[in-house]
Protein backbone atom coordinates (compact mmCIF):
# COMPACT_ATOMS: atom_id res chain seq x y z
CA UNK A 1 0.00 0.00 0.00
CA UNK A 2 2.75 2.48 0.90
CA UNK A 3 5.07 1.72 -2.06
CA UNK A 4 2.49 2.50 -4.78
CA UNK A 5 1.57 5.68 -2.91
CA UNK A 6 5.23 6.75 -2.70
CA UNK A 7 5.81 5.98 -6.36
CA UNK A 8 2.79 8.04 -7.39
CA UNK A 9 3.75 10.90 -5.07
CA UNK A 10 7.29 10.86 -6.42
CA UNK A 11 6.07 10.96 -9.99
CA UNK A 12 3.61 13.70 -9.05
CA UNK A 13 0.67 11.77 -10.49
CA UNK A 14 -2.63 12.64 -8.78
CA UNK A 15 -4.27 9.77 -6.92
CA UNK A 16 -7.75 10.49 -8.33
CA UNK A 17 -8.00 13.50 -6.03
CA UNK A 18 -9.45 16.73 -7.27
CA UNK A 19 -6.90 19.23 -8.48
CA UNK A 20 -7.19 21.55 -5.46
CA UNK A 21 -6.45 18.76 -2.98
CA UNK A 22 -3.48 17.53 -5.03
CA UNK A 23 -2.05 21.02 -5.46
CA UNK A 24 -2.39 21.63 -1.73
CA UNK A 25 -0.62 18.36 -0.95
CA UNK A 26 2.18 18.93 -3.45
CA UNK A 27 2.70 22.53 -2.35
CA UNK A 28 2.58 21.81 1.36
CA UNK A 29 4.08 18.36 1.93
CA UNK A 30 6.42 18.00 -1.02
CA UNK A 31 7.84 21.43 -0.22
CA UNK A 32 8.52 20.69 3.43
CA UNK A 33 11.36 19.54 5.62
CA UNK A 34 9.16 16.62 6.70
CA UNK A 35 9.10 15.33 3.13
CA UNK A 36 12.89 15.52 2.88
CA UNK A 37 13.37 13.77 6.22
CA UNK A 38 10.87 11.06 5.25
CA UNK A 39 12.76 10.46 1.99
CA UNK A 40 16.00 10.18 3.97
CA UNK A 41 14.44 7.64 6.34
CA UNK A 42 13.00 5.59 3.46
CA UNK A 43 16.42 5.61 1.73
CA UNK A 44 18.00 4.37 4.98
CA UNK A 45 15.49 1.53 5.20
CA UNK A 46 15.89 0.33 1.60
CA UNK A 47 19.01 -1.79 2.27
CA UNK A 48 17.14 -3.62 5.02
CA UNK A 49 14.23 -4.27 2.65
CA UNK A 50 16.63 -5.76 0.10
CA UNK A 51 18.21 -7.90 2.85
CA UNK A 52 14.77 -9.17 3.79
CA UNK A 53 14.01 -9.99 0.15
CA UNK A 54 17.35 -11.80 -0.16
CA UNK A 55 16.59 -13.89 2.92
CA UNK A 56 13.06 -14.62 1.74
CA UNK A 57 14.24 -15.68 -1.74
CA UNK A 58 17.01 -17.80 -0.22
CA UNK A 59 14.72 -19.74 2.10
CA UNK A 60 16.01 -18.19 5.35
CA UNK A 61 15.13 -20.27 8.41
CA UNK A 62 15.29 -19.43 12.12
CA UNK A 63 18.46 -21.52 12.47
CA UNK A 64 20.13 -19.34 9.81
CA UNK A 65 19.82 -16.36 12.13
CA UNK A 66 22.85 -17.66 14.03
CA UNK A 67 25.02 -16.44 11.15
CA UNK A 68 22.94 -14.52 8.59
CA UNK A 69 25.94 -13.16 6.67
CA UNK A 70 27.23 -16.66 6.03
CA UNK A 71 23.74 -17.67 4.88
CA UNK A 72 23.61 -14.76 2.41
CA UNK A 73 27.15 -15.46 1.16
CA UNK A 74 26.05 -18.98 0.12
CA UNK A 75 23.12 -17.74 -1.94
CA UNK A 76 22.93 -17.77 -5.73
CA UNK A 77 20.52 -16.38 -8.30
CA UNK A 78 17.89 -13.84 -7.25
CA UNK A 79 18.75 -14.12 -3.55
CA UNK A 80 22.40 -13.29 -4.26
CA UNK A 81 21.36 -10.37 -6.46
CA UNK A 82 19.03 -9.04 -3.74
CA UNK A 83 21.93 -9.23 -1.30
CA UNK A 84 24.12 -7.34 -3.80
CA UNK A 85 21.39 -4.69 -4.12
CA UNK A 86 21.44 -4.40 -0.33
CA UNK A 87 25.21 -3.93 -0.28
CA UNK A 88 25.15 -1.37 -3.09
CA UNK A 89 22.35 0.52 -1.35
CA UNK A 90 24.51 0.83 1.76
CA UNK A 91 27.41 2.04 -0.40
CA UNK A 92 25.44 4.84 -2.08
CA UNK A 93 23.56 5.94 1.03
CA UNK A 94 26.29 8.18 2.56
CA UNK A 95 26.60 10.19 -0.66
CA UNK A 96 22.85 10.77 -0.73
CA UNK A 97 22.59 11.72 2.94
CA UNK A 98 25.59 14.06 2.74
CA UNK A 99 24.17 15.73 -0.37
CA UNK A 100 20.78 16.32 1.24
CA UNK A 101 22.31 17.75 4.41
CA UNK A 102 24.65 19.94 2.35
CA UNK A 103 21.73 21.22 0.26
CA UNK A 104 19.79 22.01 3.42
CA UNK A 105 22.77 23.86 4.91
CA UNK A 106 23.20 25.92 1.74
CA UNK A 107 19.49 26.83 1.69
CA UNK A 108 18.62 25.21 -1.61
CA UNK A 109 14.86 25.51 -2.14
CA UNK A 110 13.19 22.81 -0.08
CA UNK A 111 10.95 21.79 -2.97
CA UNK A 112 13.99 21.08 -5.14
CA UNK A 113 15.63 19.05 -2.38
CA UNK A 114 12.43 17.09 -1.73
CA UNK A 115 11.85 16.27 -5.38
CA UNK A 116 15.44 15.12 -5.90
CA UNK A 117 15.36 13.12 -2.65
CA UNK A 118 12.17 11.30 -3.62
CA UNK A 119 13.45 10.78 -7.15
CA UNK A 120 16.58 9.18 -5.65
CA UNK A 121 14.40 6.87 -3.52
CA UNK A 122 12.26 5.88 -6.50
CA UNK A 123 15.31 5.20 -8.67
CA UNK A 124 16.92 3.13 -5.90
CA UNK A 125 13.75 1.04 -5.55
CA UNK A 126 13.66 0.46 -9.31
CA UNK A 127 17.40 -0.27 -9.24
CA UNK A 128 16.87 -2.98 -6.63
CA UNK A 129 13.98 -4.52 -8.56
CA UNK A 130 15.97 -4.62 -11.80
CA UNK A 131 18.97 -6.06 -9.94
CA UNK A 132 16.85 -8.88 -8.52
CA UNK A 133 15.20 -9.48 -11.92
CA UNK A 134 18.67 -9.70 -13.54
CA UNK A 135 18.29 -6.80 -15.97
CA UNK A 136 21.90 -5.53 -15.93
CA UNK A 137 21.69 -2.79 -18.58
CA UNK A 138 18.58 -1.17 -17.13
CA UNK A 139 20.01 -1.61 -13.64
CA UNK A 140 23.16 0.27 -14.63
CA UNK A 141 21.15 3.11 -16.15
CA UNK A 142 19.05 3.39 -12.97
CA UNK A 143 22.21 3.31 -10.83
CA UNK A 144 23.70 6.20 -12.83
CA UNK A 145 20.46 8.20 -12.70
CA UNK A 146 20.15 7.67 -8.94
CA UNK A 147 23.71 8.93 -8.50
CA UNK A 148 22.81 12.06 -10.47
CA UNK A 149 20.35 13.14 -7.76
CA UNK A 150 22.91 13.71 -4.97
CA UNK A 151 25.46 15.04 -7.48
CA UNK A 152 22.92 17.64 -8.60
CA UNK A 153 22.32 18.63 -4.98
CA UNK A 154 26.07 19.07 -4.48
CA UNK A 155 26.27 21.09 -7.69
CA UNK A 156 23.43 23.40 -6.59
CA UNK A 157 25.12 23.90 -3.22
CA UNK A 158 28.41 24.87 -4.86
CA UNK A 159 26.63 27.30 -7.18
CA UNK A 160 25.15 29.07 -4.17
CA UNK A 161 28.34 29.21 -2.13
Coordinates of C-alpha atoms in Angstrom, one line a residue:
X1 CA 0.0 0.0 0.0
X2 CA 2.8 2.5 0.9
X3 CA 5.1 1.7 -2.1
X4 CA 2.5 2.5 -4.8
X5 CA 1.6 5.7 -2.9
X6 CA 5.2 6.8 -2.7
X7 CA 5.8 6.0 -6.4
X8 CA 2.8 8.0 -7.4
X9 CA 3.7 10.9 -5.1
X10 CA 7.3 10.9 -6.4
X11 CA 6.1 11.0 -10.0
X12 CA 3.6 13.7 -9.1
X13 CA 0.7 11.8 -10.5
X14 CA -2.6 12.6 -8.8
X15 CA -4.3 9.8 -6.9
X16 CA -7.8 10.5 -8.3
X17 CA -8.0 13.5 -6.0
X18 CA -9.5 16.7 -7.3
X19 CA -6.9 19.2 -8.5
X20 CA -7.2 21.5 -5.5
X21 CA -6.4 18.8 -3.0
X22 CA -3.5 17.5 -5.0
X23 CA -2.1 21.0 -5.5
X24 CA -2.4 21.6 -1.7
X25 CA -0.6 18.4 -0.9
X26 CA 2.2 18.9 -3.4
X27 CA 2.7 22.5 -2.4
X28 CA 2.6 21.8 1.4
X29 CA 4.1 18.4 1.9
X30 CA 6.4 18.0 -1.0
X31 CA 7.8 21.4 -0.2
X32 CA 8.5 20.7 3.4
X33 CA 11.4 19.5 5.6
X34 CA 9.2 16.6 6.7
X35 CA 9.1 15.3 3.1
X36 CA 12.9 15.5 2.9
X37 CA 13.4 13.8 6.2
X38 CA 10.9 11.1 5.2
X39 CA 12.8 10.5 2.0
X40 CA 16.0 10.2 4.0
X41 CA 14.4 7.6 6.3
X42 CA 13.0 5.6 3.5
X43 CA 16.4 5.6 1.7
X44 CA 18.0 4.4 5.0
X45 CA 15.5 1.5 5.2
X46 CA 15.9 0.3 1.6
X47 CA 19.0 -1.8 2.3
X48 CA 17.1 -3.6 5.0
X49 CA 14.2 -4.3 2.7
X50 CA 16.6 -5.8 0.1
X51 CA 18.2 -7.9 2.8
X52 CA 14.8 -9.2 3.8
X53 CA 14.0 -10.0 0.2
X54 CA 17.4 -11.8 -0.2
X55 CA 16.6 -13.9 2.9
X56 CA 13.1 -14.6 1.7
X57 CA 14.2 -15.7 -1.7
X58 CA 17.0 -17.8 -0.2
X59 CA 14.7 -19.7 2.1
X60 CA 16.0 -18.2 5.3
X61 CA 15.1 -20.3 8.4
X62 CA 15.3 -19.4 12.1
X63 CA 18.5 -21.5 12.5
X64 CA 20.1 -19.3 9.8
X65 CA 19.8 -16.4 12.1
X66 CA 22.9 -17.7 14.0
X67 CA 25.0 -16.4 11.2
X68 CA 22.9 -14.5 8.6
X69 CA 25.9 -13.2 6.7
X70 CA 27.2 -16.7 6.0
X71 CA 23.7 -17.7 4.9
X72 CA 23.6 -14.8 2.4
X73 CA 27.1 -15.5 1.2
X74 CA 26.1 -19.0 0.1
X75 CA 23.1 -17.7 -1.9
X76 CA 22.9 -17.8 -5.7
X77 CA 20.5 -16.4 -8.3
X78 CA 17.9 -13.8 -7.2
X79 CA 18.8 -14.1 -3.5
X80 CA 22.4 -13.3 -4.3
X81 CA 21.4 -10.4 -6.5
X82 CA 19.0 -9.0 -3.7
X83 CA 21.9 -9.2 -1.3
X84 CA 24.1 -7.3 -3.8
X85 CA 21.4 -4.7 -4.1
X86 CA 21.4 -4.4 -0.3
X87 CA 25.2 -3.9 -0.3
X88 CA 25.1 -1.4 -3.1
X89 CA 22.4 0.5 -1.3
X90 CA 24.5 0.8 1.8
X91 CA 27.4 2.0 -0.4
X92 CA 25.4 4.8 -2.1
X93 CA 23.6 5.9 1.0
X94 CA 26.3 8.2 2.6
X95 CA 26.6 10.2 -0.7
X96 CA 22.9 10.8 -0.7
X97 CA 22.6 11.7 2.9
X98 CA 25.6 14.1 2.7
X99 CA 24.2 15.7 -0.4
X100 CA 20.8 16.3 1.2
X101 CA 22.3 17.8 4.4
X102 CA 24.6 19.9 2.3
X103 CA 21.7 21.2 0.3
X104 CA 19.8 22.0 3.4
X105 CA 22.8 23.9 4.9
X106 CA 23.2 25.9 1.7
X107 CA 19.5 26.8 1.7
X108 CA 18.6 25.2 -1.6
X109 CA 14.9 25.5 -2.1
X110 CA 13.2 22.8 -0.1
X111 CA 10.9 21.8 -3.0
X112 CA 14.0 21.1 -5.1
X113 CA 15.6 19.0 -2.4
X114 CA 12.4 17.1 -1.7
X115 CA 11.8 16.3 -5.4
X116 CA 15.4 15.1 -5.9
X117 CA 15.4 13.1 -2.6
X118 CA 12.2 11.3 -3.6
X119 CA 13.5 10.8 -7.2
X120 CA 16.6 9.2 -5.6
X121 CA 14.4 6.9 -3.5
X122 CA 12.3 5.9 -6.5
X123 CA 15.3 5.2 -8.7
X124 CA 16.9 3.1 -5.9
X125 CA 13.7 1.0 -5.6
X126 CA 13.7 0.5 -9.3
X127 CA 17.4 -0.3 -9.2
X128 CA 16.9 -3.0 -6.6
X129 CA 14.0 -4.5 -8.6
X130 CA 16.0 -4.6 -11.8
X131 CA 19.0 -6.1 -9.9
X132 CA 16.9 -8.9 -8.5
X133 CA 15.2 -9.5 -11.9
X134 CA 18.7 -9.7 -13.5
X135 CA 18.3 -6.8 -16.0
X136 CA 21.9 -5.5 -15.9
X137 CA 21.7 -2.8 -18.6
X138 CA 18.6 -1.2 -17.1
X139 CA 20.0 -1.6 -13.6
X140 CA 23.2 0.3 -14.6
X141 CA 21.1 3.1 -16.1
X142 CA 19.1 3.4 -13.0
X143 CA 22.2 3.3 -10.8
X144 CA 23.7 6.2 -12.8
X145 CA 20.5 8.2 -12.7
X146 CA 20.2 7.7 -8.9
X147 CA 23.7 8.9 -8.5
X148 CA 22.8 12.1 -10.5
X149 CA 20.4 13.1 -7.8
X150 CA 22.9 13.7 -5.0
X151 CA 25.5 15.0 -7.5
X152 CA 22.9 17.6 -8.6
X153 CA 22.3 18.6 -5.0
X154 CA 26.1 19.1 -4.5
X155 CA 26.3 21.1 -7.7
X156 CA 23.4 23.4 -6.6
X157 CA 25.1 23.9 -3.2
X158 CA 28.4 24.9 -4.9
X159 CA 26.6 27.3 -7.2
X160 CA 25.2 29.1 -4.2
X161 CA 28.3 29.2 -2.1

